[in-house]
Coordinates of C-alpha atoms and ligand atoms in Angstrom, one line a residue:
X761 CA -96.1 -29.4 -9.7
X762 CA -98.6 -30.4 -7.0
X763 CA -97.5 -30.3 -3.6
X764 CA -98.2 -33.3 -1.3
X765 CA -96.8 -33.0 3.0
X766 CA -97.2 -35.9 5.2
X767 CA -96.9 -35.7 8.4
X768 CA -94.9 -38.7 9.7
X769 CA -95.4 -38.3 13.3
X770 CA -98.8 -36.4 13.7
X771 CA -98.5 -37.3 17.2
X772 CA -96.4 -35.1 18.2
X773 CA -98.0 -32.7 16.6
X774 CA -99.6 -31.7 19.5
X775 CA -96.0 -30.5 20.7
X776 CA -96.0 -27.4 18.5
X777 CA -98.5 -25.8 20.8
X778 CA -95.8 -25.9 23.3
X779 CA -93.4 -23.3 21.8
X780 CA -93.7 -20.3 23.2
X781 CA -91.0 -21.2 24.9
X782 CA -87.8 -19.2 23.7
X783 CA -86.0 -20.6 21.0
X784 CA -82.1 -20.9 21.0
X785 CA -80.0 -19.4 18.4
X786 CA -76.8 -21.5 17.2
X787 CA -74.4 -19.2 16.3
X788 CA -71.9 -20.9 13.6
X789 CA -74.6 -20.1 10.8
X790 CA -77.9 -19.6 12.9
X791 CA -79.8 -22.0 10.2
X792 CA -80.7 -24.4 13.4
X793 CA -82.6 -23.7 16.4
X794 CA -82.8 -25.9 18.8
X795 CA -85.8 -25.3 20.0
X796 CA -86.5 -26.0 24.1
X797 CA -89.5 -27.7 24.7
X798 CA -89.4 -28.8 28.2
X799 CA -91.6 -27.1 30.4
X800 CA -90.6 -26.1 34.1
X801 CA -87.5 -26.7 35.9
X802 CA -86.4 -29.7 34.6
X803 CA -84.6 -31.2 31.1
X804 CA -83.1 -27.9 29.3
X805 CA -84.4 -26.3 32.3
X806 CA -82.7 -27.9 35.3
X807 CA -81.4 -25.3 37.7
X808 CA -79.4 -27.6 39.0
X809 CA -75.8 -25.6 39.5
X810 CA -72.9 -27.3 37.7
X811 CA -69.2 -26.5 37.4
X812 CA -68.4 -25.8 33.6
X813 CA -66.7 -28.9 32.0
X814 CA -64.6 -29.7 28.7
X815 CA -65.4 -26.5 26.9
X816 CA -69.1 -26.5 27.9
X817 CA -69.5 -23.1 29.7
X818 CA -73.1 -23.8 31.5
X819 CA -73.6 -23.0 35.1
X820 CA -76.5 -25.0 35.3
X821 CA -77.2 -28.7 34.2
X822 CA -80.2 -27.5 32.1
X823 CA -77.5 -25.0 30.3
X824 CA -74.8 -27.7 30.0
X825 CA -77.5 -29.8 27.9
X826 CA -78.7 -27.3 25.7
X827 CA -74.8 -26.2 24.6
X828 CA -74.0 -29.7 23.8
X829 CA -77.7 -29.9 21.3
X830 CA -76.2 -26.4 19.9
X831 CA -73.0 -27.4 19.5
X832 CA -74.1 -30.3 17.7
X833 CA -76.1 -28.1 15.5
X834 CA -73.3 -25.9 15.0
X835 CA -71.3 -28.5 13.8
X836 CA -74.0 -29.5 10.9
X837 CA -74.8 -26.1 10.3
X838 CA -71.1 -25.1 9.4
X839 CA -71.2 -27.9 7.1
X840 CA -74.7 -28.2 5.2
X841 CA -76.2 -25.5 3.7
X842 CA -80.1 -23.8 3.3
X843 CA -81.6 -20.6 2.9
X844 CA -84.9 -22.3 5.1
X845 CA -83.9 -22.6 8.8
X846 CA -83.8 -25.7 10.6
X847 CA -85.9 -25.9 13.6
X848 CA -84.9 -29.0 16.4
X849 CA -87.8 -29.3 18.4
X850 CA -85.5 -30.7 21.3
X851 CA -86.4 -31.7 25.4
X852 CA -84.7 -34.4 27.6
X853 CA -87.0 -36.0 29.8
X854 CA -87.0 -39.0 32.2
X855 CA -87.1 -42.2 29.6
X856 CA -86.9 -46.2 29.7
X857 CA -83.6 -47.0 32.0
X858 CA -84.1 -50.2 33.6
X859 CA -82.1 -53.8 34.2
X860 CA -79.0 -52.2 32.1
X861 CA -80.6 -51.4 29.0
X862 CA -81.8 -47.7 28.6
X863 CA -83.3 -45.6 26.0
X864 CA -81.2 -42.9 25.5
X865 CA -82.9 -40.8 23.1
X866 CA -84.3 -40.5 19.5
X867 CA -84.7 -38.4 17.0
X868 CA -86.7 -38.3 13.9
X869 CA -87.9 -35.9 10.6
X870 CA -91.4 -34.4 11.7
X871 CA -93.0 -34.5 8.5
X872 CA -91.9 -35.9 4.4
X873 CA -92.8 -33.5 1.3
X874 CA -92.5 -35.1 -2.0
X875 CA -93.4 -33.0 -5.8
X876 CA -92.4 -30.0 -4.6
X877 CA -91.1 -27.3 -6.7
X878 CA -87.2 -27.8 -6.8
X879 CA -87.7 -31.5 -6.1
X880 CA -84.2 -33.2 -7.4
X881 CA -86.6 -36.5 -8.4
X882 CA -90.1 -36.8 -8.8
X883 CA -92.4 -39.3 -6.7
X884 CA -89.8 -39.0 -4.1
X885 CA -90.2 -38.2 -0.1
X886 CA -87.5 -36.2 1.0
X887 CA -87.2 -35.3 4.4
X888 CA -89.0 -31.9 5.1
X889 CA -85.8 -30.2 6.3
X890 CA -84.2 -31.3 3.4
X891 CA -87.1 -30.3 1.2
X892 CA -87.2 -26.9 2.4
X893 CA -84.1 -26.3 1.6
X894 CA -84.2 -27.8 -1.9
X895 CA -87.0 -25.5 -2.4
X896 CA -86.0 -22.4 -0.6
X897 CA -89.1 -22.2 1.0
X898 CA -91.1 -23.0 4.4
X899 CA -93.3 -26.5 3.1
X900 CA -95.2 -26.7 6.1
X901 CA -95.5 -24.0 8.3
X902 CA -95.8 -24.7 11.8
X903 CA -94.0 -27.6 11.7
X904 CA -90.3 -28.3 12.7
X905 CA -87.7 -29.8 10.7
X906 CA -87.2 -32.9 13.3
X907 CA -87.9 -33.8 16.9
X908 CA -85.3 -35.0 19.5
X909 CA -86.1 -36.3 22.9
X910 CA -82.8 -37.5 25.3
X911 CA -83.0 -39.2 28.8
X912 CA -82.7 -37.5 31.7
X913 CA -82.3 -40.8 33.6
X914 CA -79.0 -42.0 32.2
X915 CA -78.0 -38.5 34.9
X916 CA -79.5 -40.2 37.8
X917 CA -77.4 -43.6 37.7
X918 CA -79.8 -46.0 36.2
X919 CA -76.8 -47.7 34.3
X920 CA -74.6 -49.9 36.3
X921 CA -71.1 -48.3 36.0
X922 CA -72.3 -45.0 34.2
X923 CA -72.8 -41.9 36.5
X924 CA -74.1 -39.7 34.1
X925 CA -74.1 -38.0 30.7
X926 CA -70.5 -36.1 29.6
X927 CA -71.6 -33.0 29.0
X928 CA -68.0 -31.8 27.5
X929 CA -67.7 -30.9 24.0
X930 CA -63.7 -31.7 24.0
X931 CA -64.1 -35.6 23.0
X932 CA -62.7 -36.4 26.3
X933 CA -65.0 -38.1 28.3
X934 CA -63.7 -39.1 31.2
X935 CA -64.5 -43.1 32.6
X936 CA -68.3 -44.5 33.5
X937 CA -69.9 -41.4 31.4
X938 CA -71.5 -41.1 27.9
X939 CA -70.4 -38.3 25.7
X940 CA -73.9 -37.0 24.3
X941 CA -72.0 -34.8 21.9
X942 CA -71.3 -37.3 18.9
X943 CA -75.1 -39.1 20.0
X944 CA -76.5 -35.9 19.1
X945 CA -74.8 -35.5 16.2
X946 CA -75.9 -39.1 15.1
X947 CA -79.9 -38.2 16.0
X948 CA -79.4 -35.1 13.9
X949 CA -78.3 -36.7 10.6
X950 CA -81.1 -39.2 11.2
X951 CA -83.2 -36.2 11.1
X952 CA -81.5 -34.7 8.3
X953 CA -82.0 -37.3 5.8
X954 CA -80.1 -40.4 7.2
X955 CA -83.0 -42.3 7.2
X956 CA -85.3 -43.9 4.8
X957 CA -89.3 -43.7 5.4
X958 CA -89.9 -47.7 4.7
X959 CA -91.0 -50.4 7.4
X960 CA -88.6 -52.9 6.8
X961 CA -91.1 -55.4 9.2
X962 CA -93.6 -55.4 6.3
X963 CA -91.4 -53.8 3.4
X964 CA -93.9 -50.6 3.0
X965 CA -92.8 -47.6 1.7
X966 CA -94.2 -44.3 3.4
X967 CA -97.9 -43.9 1.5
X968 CA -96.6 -46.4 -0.7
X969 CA -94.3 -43.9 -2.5
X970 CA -89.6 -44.3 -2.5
X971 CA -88.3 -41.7 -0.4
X972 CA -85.0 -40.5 -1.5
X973 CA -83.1 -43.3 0.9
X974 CA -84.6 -46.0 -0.7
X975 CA -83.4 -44.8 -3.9
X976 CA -79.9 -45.4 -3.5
X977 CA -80.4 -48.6 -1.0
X978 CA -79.0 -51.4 -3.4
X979 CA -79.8 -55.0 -2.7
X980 CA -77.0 -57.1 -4.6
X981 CA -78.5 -60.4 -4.3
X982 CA -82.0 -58.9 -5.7
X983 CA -79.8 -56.4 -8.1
X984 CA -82.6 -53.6 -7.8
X985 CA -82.7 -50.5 -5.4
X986 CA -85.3 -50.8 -2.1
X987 CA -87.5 -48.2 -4.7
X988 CA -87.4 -50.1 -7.8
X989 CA -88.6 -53.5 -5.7
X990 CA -91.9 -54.6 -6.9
X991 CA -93.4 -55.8 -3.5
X992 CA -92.7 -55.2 0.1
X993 CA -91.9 -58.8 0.3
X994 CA -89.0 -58.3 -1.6
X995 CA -87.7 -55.5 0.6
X996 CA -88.7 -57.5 3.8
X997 CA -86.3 -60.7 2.3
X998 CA -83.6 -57.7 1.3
X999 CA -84.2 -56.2 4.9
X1000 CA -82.0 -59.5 6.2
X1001 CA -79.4 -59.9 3.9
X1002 CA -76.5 -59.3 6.0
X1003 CA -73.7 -57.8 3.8
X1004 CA -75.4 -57.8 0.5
X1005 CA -77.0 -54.2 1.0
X1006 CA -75.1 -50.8 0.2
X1007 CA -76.0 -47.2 -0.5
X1008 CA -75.1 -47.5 -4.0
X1009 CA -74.7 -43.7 -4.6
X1010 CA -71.8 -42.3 -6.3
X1011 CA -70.4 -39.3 -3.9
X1012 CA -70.4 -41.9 -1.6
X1013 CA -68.8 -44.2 -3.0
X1014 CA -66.2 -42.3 -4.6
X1015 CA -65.1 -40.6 -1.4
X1016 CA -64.9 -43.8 0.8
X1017 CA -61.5 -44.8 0.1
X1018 CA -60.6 -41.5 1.5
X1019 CA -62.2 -42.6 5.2
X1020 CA -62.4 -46.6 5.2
X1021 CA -59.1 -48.5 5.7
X1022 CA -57.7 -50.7 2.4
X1023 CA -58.3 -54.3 3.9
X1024 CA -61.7 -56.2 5.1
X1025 CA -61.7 -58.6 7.6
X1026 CA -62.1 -62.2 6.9
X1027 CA -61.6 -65.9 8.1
X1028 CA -59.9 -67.2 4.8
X1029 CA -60.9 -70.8 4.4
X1030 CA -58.4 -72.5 2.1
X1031 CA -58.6 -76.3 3.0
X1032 CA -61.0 -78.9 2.1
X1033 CA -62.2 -77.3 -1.4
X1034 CA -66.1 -77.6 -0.2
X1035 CA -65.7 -74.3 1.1
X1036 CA -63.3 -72.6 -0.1
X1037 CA -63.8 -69.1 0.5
X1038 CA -63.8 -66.0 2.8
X1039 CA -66.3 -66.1 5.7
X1040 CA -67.2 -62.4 6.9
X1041 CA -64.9 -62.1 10.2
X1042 CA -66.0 -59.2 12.5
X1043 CA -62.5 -58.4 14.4
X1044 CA -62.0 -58.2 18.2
X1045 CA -61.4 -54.1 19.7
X1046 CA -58.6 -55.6 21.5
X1047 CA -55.0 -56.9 20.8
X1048 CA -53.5 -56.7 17.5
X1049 CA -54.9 -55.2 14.5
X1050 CA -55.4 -58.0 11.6
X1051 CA -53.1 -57.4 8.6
X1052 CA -52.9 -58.7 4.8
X1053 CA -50.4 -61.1 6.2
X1054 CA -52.4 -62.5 9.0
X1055 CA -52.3 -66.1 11.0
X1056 CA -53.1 -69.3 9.5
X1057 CA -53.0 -72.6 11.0
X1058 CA -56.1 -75.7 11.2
X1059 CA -59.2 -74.6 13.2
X1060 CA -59.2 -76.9 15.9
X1061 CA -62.1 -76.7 18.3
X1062 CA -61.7 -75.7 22.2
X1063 CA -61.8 -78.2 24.5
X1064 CA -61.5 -76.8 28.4
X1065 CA -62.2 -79.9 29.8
X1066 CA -65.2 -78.2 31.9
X1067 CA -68.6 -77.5 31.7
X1068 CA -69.0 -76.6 27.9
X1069 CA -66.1 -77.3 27.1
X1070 CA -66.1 -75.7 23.9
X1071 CA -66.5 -72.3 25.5
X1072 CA -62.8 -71.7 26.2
X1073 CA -64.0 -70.2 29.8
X1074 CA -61.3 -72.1 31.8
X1075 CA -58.0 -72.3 30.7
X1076 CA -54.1 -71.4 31.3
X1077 CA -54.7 -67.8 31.9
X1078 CA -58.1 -68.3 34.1
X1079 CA -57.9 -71.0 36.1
X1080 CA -54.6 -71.9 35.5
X1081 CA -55.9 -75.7 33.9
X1082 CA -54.3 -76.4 30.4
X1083 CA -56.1 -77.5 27.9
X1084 CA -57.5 -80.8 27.0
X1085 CA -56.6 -80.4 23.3
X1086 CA -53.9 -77.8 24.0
X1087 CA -51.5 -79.8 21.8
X1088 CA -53.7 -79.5 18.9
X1089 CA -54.1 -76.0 19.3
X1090 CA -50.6 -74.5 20.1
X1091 CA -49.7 -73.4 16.8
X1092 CA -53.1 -72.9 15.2
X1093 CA -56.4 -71.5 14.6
X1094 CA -59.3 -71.8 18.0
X1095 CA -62.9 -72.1 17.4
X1096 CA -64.6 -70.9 20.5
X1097 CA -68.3 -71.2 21.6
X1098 CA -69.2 -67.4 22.1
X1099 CA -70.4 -67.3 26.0
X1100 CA -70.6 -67.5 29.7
X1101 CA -67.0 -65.3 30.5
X1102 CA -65.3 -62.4 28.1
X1103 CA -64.3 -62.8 25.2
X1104 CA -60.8 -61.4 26.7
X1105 CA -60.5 -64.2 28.9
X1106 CA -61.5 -66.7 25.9
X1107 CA -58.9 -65.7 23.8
X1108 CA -56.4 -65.3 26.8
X1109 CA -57.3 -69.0 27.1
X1110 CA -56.3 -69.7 24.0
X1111 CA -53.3 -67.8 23.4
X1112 CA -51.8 -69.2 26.8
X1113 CA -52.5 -72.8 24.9
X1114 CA -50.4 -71.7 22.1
X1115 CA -52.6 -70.5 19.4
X1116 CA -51.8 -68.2 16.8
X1117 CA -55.3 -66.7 16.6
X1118 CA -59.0 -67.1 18.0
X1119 CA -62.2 -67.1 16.0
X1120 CA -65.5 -67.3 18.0
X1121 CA -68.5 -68.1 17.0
X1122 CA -71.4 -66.8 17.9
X1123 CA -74.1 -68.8 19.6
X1124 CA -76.8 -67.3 18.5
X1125 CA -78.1 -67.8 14.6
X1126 CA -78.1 -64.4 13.3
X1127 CA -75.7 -61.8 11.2
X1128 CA -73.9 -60.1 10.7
X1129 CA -70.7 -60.8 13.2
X1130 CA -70.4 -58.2 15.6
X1131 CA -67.0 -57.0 16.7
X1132 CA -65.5 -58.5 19.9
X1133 CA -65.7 -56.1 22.8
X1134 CA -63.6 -55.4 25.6
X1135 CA -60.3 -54.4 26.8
X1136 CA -57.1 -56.9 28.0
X1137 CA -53.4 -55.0 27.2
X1138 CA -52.4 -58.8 27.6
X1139 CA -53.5 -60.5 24.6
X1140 CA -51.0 -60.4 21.9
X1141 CA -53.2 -62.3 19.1
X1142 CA -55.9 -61.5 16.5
X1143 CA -58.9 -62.9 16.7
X1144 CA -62.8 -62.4 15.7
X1145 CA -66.1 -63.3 15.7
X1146 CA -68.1 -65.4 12.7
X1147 CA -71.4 -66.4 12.7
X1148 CA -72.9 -69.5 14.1
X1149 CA -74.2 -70.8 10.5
X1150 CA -70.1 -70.5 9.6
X1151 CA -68.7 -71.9 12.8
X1152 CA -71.5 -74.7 12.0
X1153 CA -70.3 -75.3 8.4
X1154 CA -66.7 -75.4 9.9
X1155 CA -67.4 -77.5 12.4
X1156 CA -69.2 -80.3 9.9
X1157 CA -66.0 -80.3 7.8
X1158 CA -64.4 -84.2 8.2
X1159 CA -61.4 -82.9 7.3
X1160 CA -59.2 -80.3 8.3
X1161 CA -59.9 -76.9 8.0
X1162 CA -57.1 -74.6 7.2
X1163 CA -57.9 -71.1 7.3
X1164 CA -55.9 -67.4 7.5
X1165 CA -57.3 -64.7 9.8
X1166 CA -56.4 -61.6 8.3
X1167 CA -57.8 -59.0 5.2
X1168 CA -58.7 -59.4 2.4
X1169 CA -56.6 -56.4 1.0
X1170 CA -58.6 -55.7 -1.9
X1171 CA -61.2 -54.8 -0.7
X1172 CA -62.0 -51.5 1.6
X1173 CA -63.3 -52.4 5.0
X1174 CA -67.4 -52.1 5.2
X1175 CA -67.7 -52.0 1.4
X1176 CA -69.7 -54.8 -0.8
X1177 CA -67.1 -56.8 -3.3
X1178 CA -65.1 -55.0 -5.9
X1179 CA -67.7 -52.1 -6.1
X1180 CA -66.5 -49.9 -2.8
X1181 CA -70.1 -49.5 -2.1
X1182 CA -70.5 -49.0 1.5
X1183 CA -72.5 -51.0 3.3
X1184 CA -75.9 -50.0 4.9
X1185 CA -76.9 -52.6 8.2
X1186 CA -79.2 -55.7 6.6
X1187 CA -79.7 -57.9 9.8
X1188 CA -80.8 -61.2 10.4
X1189 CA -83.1 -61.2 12.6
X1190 CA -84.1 -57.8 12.1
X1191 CA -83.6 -54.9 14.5
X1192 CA -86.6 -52.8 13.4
X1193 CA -86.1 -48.9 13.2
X1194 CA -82.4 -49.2 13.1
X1195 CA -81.9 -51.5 10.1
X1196 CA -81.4 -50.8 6.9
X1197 CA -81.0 -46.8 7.8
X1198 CA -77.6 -46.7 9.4
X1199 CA -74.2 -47.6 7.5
X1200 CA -72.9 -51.2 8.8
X1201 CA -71.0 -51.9 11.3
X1202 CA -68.0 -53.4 9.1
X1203 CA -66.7 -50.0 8.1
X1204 CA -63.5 -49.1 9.4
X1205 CA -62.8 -46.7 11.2
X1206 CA -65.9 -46.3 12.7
X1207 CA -68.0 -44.0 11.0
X1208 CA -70.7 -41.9 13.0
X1209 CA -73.9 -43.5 11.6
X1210 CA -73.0 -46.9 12.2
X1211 CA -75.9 -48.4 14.6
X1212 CA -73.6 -49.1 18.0
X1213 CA -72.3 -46.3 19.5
X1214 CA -69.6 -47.8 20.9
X1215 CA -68.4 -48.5 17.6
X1216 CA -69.4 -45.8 15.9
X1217 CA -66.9 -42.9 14.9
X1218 CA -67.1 -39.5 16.0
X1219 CA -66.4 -38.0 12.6
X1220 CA -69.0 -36.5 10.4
X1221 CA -66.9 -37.8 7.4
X1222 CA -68.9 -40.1 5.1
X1223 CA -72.0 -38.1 6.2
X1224 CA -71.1 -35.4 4.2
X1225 CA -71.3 -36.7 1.2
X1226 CA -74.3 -39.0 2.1
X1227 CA -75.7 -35.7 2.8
X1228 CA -75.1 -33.9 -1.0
X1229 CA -76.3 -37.2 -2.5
X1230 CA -79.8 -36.7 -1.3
X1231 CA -79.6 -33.3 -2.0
X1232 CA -78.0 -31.5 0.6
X1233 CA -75.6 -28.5 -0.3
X1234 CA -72.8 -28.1 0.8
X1235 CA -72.1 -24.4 2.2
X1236 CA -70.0 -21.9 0.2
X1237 CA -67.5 -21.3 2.9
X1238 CA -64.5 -23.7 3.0
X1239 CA -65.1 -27.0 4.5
X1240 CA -63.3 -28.1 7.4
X1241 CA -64.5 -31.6 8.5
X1242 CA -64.3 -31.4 12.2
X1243 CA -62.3 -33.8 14.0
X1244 CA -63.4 -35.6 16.7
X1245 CA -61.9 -38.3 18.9
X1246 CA -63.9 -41.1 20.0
X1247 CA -63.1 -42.9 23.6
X1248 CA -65.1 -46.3 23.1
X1249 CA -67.3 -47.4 25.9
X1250 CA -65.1 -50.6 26.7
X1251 CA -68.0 -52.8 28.1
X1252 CA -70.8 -51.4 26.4
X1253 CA -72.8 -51.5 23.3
X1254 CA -74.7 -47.9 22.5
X1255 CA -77.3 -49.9 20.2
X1256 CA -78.8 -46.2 18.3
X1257 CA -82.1 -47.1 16.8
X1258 CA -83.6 -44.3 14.3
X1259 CA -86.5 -44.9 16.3
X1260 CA -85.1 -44.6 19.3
X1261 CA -81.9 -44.9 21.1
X1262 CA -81.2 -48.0 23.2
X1263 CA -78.4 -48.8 25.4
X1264 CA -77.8 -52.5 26.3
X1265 CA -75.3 -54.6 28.2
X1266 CA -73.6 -57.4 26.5
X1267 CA -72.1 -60.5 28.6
Ligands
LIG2033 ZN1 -79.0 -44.2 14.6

C-alpha cells in the first residue's frame, strides 16, 4: 500500500528543533513521553519553590506541572495500548487571559497518516499516534504524536475568583482553582483520536479525504455518515443540527448504558395537540434531580411586575415583591426569560410564588439548551432550560399549554431516539474547533469529552471504547477504569475547544 503523511500543523514544526531538551519518562507503561519544550526558567521549568499538594510530590511549580501532564499520561497509557511510543510535545506558556475569558490550553494530533500498512480502512486519516500503533512502526520520524500548550496565566490571577491552577492529582480541588488533571486528560484524547480532521465552517475533509471520526459521525436527519456526505455543504447544514448527530459506532454504543443514566430530560408538551411532543429540556445543576414522574402543571409566563417582567428577576425570595401573576402560577409550570440575575434567584422567584417547576428559556436563538448553572441549597424544585425557538412556539400557543418536566425514561440521557447512539455536539450557531468532535453535553453523568468543563466528567469511561473503535487496543493487563471525582466549577463554564481551550464567564 502507498504511504501518504500529512502534516496538519506544519507550523509547529519548527518546534521539533527545540528537543534537546530532556524528555520525561511516565512510568505506568513508559509508551508516553511528555516531552518539555519550554526553554529557560519558566513553564515546566519554573523554579518557583512549592509545597507538595494532593499527591503531587514537586518541590517546584515547574515540577508540580510536569507530574500532573505525566500523570495524565499514565492514566491513558495504563489503558491504551502500542508497541510505537507516544511522544507529548508539551510547554505552558503565558496565553490569552483577559476580561474573564481565558485560553487555557490546547492540544492537537501533529500530523494524519492514511494507506498505511495495517490500516483498519482504506482512504482513511487516522491520527499519527493512532497510526503508529496500528502499524507497529514510527510513520514519520521526527515528528511527535501531538502537541499540548497550557497557560501559565490562569497561575497569575487573571480570572476573577480563580487563584491558580490545582496542581493535585487527588480530585480534590479545593475552592477558586482549576484542577488541570482531568483538562489534560481531555487535550490528550483529543490528541489521541477524539477528534475528526474536517472544518465544519466550510464542511472540508482534511485533503479532501474521511478521517476515521467522520466515519462513524452519523447525521440522522441526512441518514449518511460525515464521510459518506457528498458535499461539504451537506456536512456544514449537519454541523448545526443540534441533537440529530451521534457517533454511530457499535462499542460505543453497546457500552453506554453501562455509563449514561436510563432517563433524558424533557419538557413534555401534552396540551393543545399542535405540538404535542417532547421539547429537549437541558436540566438545572442545582435542586432536585428530574424523575420519570416529574411536575406538570400549565406554563404560565412570569410576570415580576418590573423591568422585563418576564425575566423573573424580582420576586418573593429577591426583593420580597409577589408576583403579578403569582395566582396563575402557584401550582404550575414558569416560563422565564433567561437574563439579567441567576438562574438561582429566577427559580427562587418562582418557587416562592408557588410553582411546581421552572423552565427558562433562553434568550438567545441557538441550540442546544445548556444546563442551568449555579448553586442555591434552597431551591426545592426542578427546573431547566429550552431553547428560545421552543419558548417561542410555547408562548404563540392561544391555548393552554400543559406540559410535564421530567424524563423521558426510555431513552438513556445524551443518546439519539431509540438507537442509544450517543450524541456528538452539533451546534447552532456553530462553535468552530469544538463542534462536532466532542460528545454532547446531554449525557449524563458527565462524561470527560463533553465540550464544558464544568460539566464534563472526570472519568475516562466512554473514552475507552471510543478509543478501540477507531482502532485503539486495549492493553493485555486488566483494565481498571480509574475513578475520578469531579468538583464542578459552580459559576463557571470551562468551554474546551479542540482547537484550543477557552474559559468564559456566564451571567
Ligand atoms: Zn475538548
Amino acid at each position: 500500500m502507498n504511504r501518504s503523511m500529512q502534516p496538519v500543523l506544519a507550523g509547529v514544526v519548527a518546534l521539533v528543533v527545540a528537543l534537546a531538551l530532556m524528555p520525561s519518562p511516565v512510568e505506568a507503561q513508559a509508551r508516553f513521553f511528555i516531552l518539555n519544550v519550554n526553554i529557560g526558567p519558566t513553564g515546566f521549568n519554573d523554579p518557583t519553590p512549592v509545597e507538595p499538594v494532593g499527591g503531587n510530590p514537586g518541590r517546584t511549580l515547574g515540577e508540580q506541572r510536569l507530574g500532573v501532564f505525566e500523570r495524565a499520561a499514565g492514566i491513558w497509557s495504563a489503558l491504551i495500548d502500542s508497541d510505537v511510543e507516544i511522544v507529548v510535545q508539551s510547554m505552558m506558556n503565558p496565553l490569552f487571559c483577559e476580561g474573564g475569558a481565558a485560553t487555557l490550553g490546547t492540544a492537537a494530533a501533529f500530523t494524519a497518516v492514511r494507506d498505511f500498512d495495517g490500516a483498519p480502512l482504506a482512504d482513511t486519516w487516522y491520527h499519527v499516534a493512532l497510526a503508529r500503533s496500528l502499524s507497529g512502526e514510527d510513520l514519520s520520524p521526527g515528528y511527535p504524536d501531538m502537541f499540548a500548550v497550557f497557560s501559565t496565566n490562569i497561575d497569575n490571577g487573571c480570572i476573577p475568583g480563580i487563584d491558580g491552577w490545582y496542581y493535585g492529582v487527588d480530585g480534590n480541588p479545593p475552592p477558586g482553582t482549576i484542577e488541570l488533571l482531568p483538562i489534560v486528560l481531555h487535550e490528550l484524547a483529543h490528541g489521541l483520536g477524539f477528534a475528526n480532521l474536517a472544518r465544519e465552517e466550510d464542511g472540508v475533509l482534511f485533503q479532501g479525504i474521511p478521517d476515521i471520526y467522520t466515519r462513524f459521525t452519523f447525521d440522522h436527519v441526512a441518514g449518511q455518515t460525515w464521510a459518506d456526505m457528498a458535499t461539504n455543504r451537506e456536512r456544514v447544514a449537519s454541523a448545526l443540527r443540534c441533537g440529530q448527530v451521534s457517533w454511530n459506532g457499535p462499542l460505543v454504543t453497546a457500552e453506554a448504558p453501562n455509563f449514561l443514566a436510563l432517563g433524558a430530560p424533557v419538557l413534555s408538551v401534552e396540551q393543545p395537540g399542535a405540538i404535542v411532543g417532547d421539547f429537549t429540556l437541558a436540566p438545572a445543576r442545582f435542586g432536585p434531580m428530574l424523575d420519570a414522574a416529574g411536575v406538570s402543571g400549565t406554563i404560565v409566563a412570569a410576570d415580576d411586575g418590573n423591568g422585563t417582567a418576564s425575566d423573573g428577576c424580582e420576586g418573593p425570595a429577591t426583593t420580597g415583591t409577589p408576583w403579578v401573576n403569582g395566582a396563575a402560577v402557584a401550582g404550575n409550570i414558569a416560563l422565564i426569560d433567561r437574563g439579567t440575575c441567576s438562574f438561582t434567584d429566577k427559580v427562587r422567584n418562582a418557587q416562592d410564588s408557588g410553582a411546581v417547576g421552572v423552565v427558562v428559556a433562553d434568550n438567545v436563538a441557538s441550540c442546544p439548551p445548556f444546563d442551568l448553572t449555579g448553586e442555591d441549597p434552597e431551591v426545592a424544585i426542578p427546573s431547566g432550560r429550552i431553547t428560545l425557538d421552543d419558548a417561542n412556539l410555547i408562548r404563540s400557543q392561544v391555548m393552554p399549554v400543559e406540559a410535564r418536566l421530567g424524563l423521558d425514561p426510555t431513552r438513556l440521557a445524551g443518546t439519539f431516539g431509540d438507537t442509544g447512539q450517543v450524541l456528538l455536539f452539533a451546534t447552532d450557531p456553530l462553535i468552530p474547533g469544538s463542534a462536532i468532535s466532542h460528545f454532547d453535553t446531554s449525557p449524563f453523568p458527565d462524561v470527560l469529552m463533553e465540550p464544558f468543563a464544568n460539566f464534563a466528567g472526570r472519568e475516562v469511561g466512554l473514552t475507552l471504547p471510543f478509543f478501540r473503535e477507531i482502532g485503539w487496543r486495549r492493553p493485555l493487563s486488566v483494565l481498571e477504569i480509574p475513578v475520578l471525582e469531579w468538583r464542578g466549577l459552580a459559576a463557571l463554564a470551562l468551554v474546551l475547544l479542540a482547537s484550543g481551550l477557552w474559559l468564559v464567564r456566564r451571567g
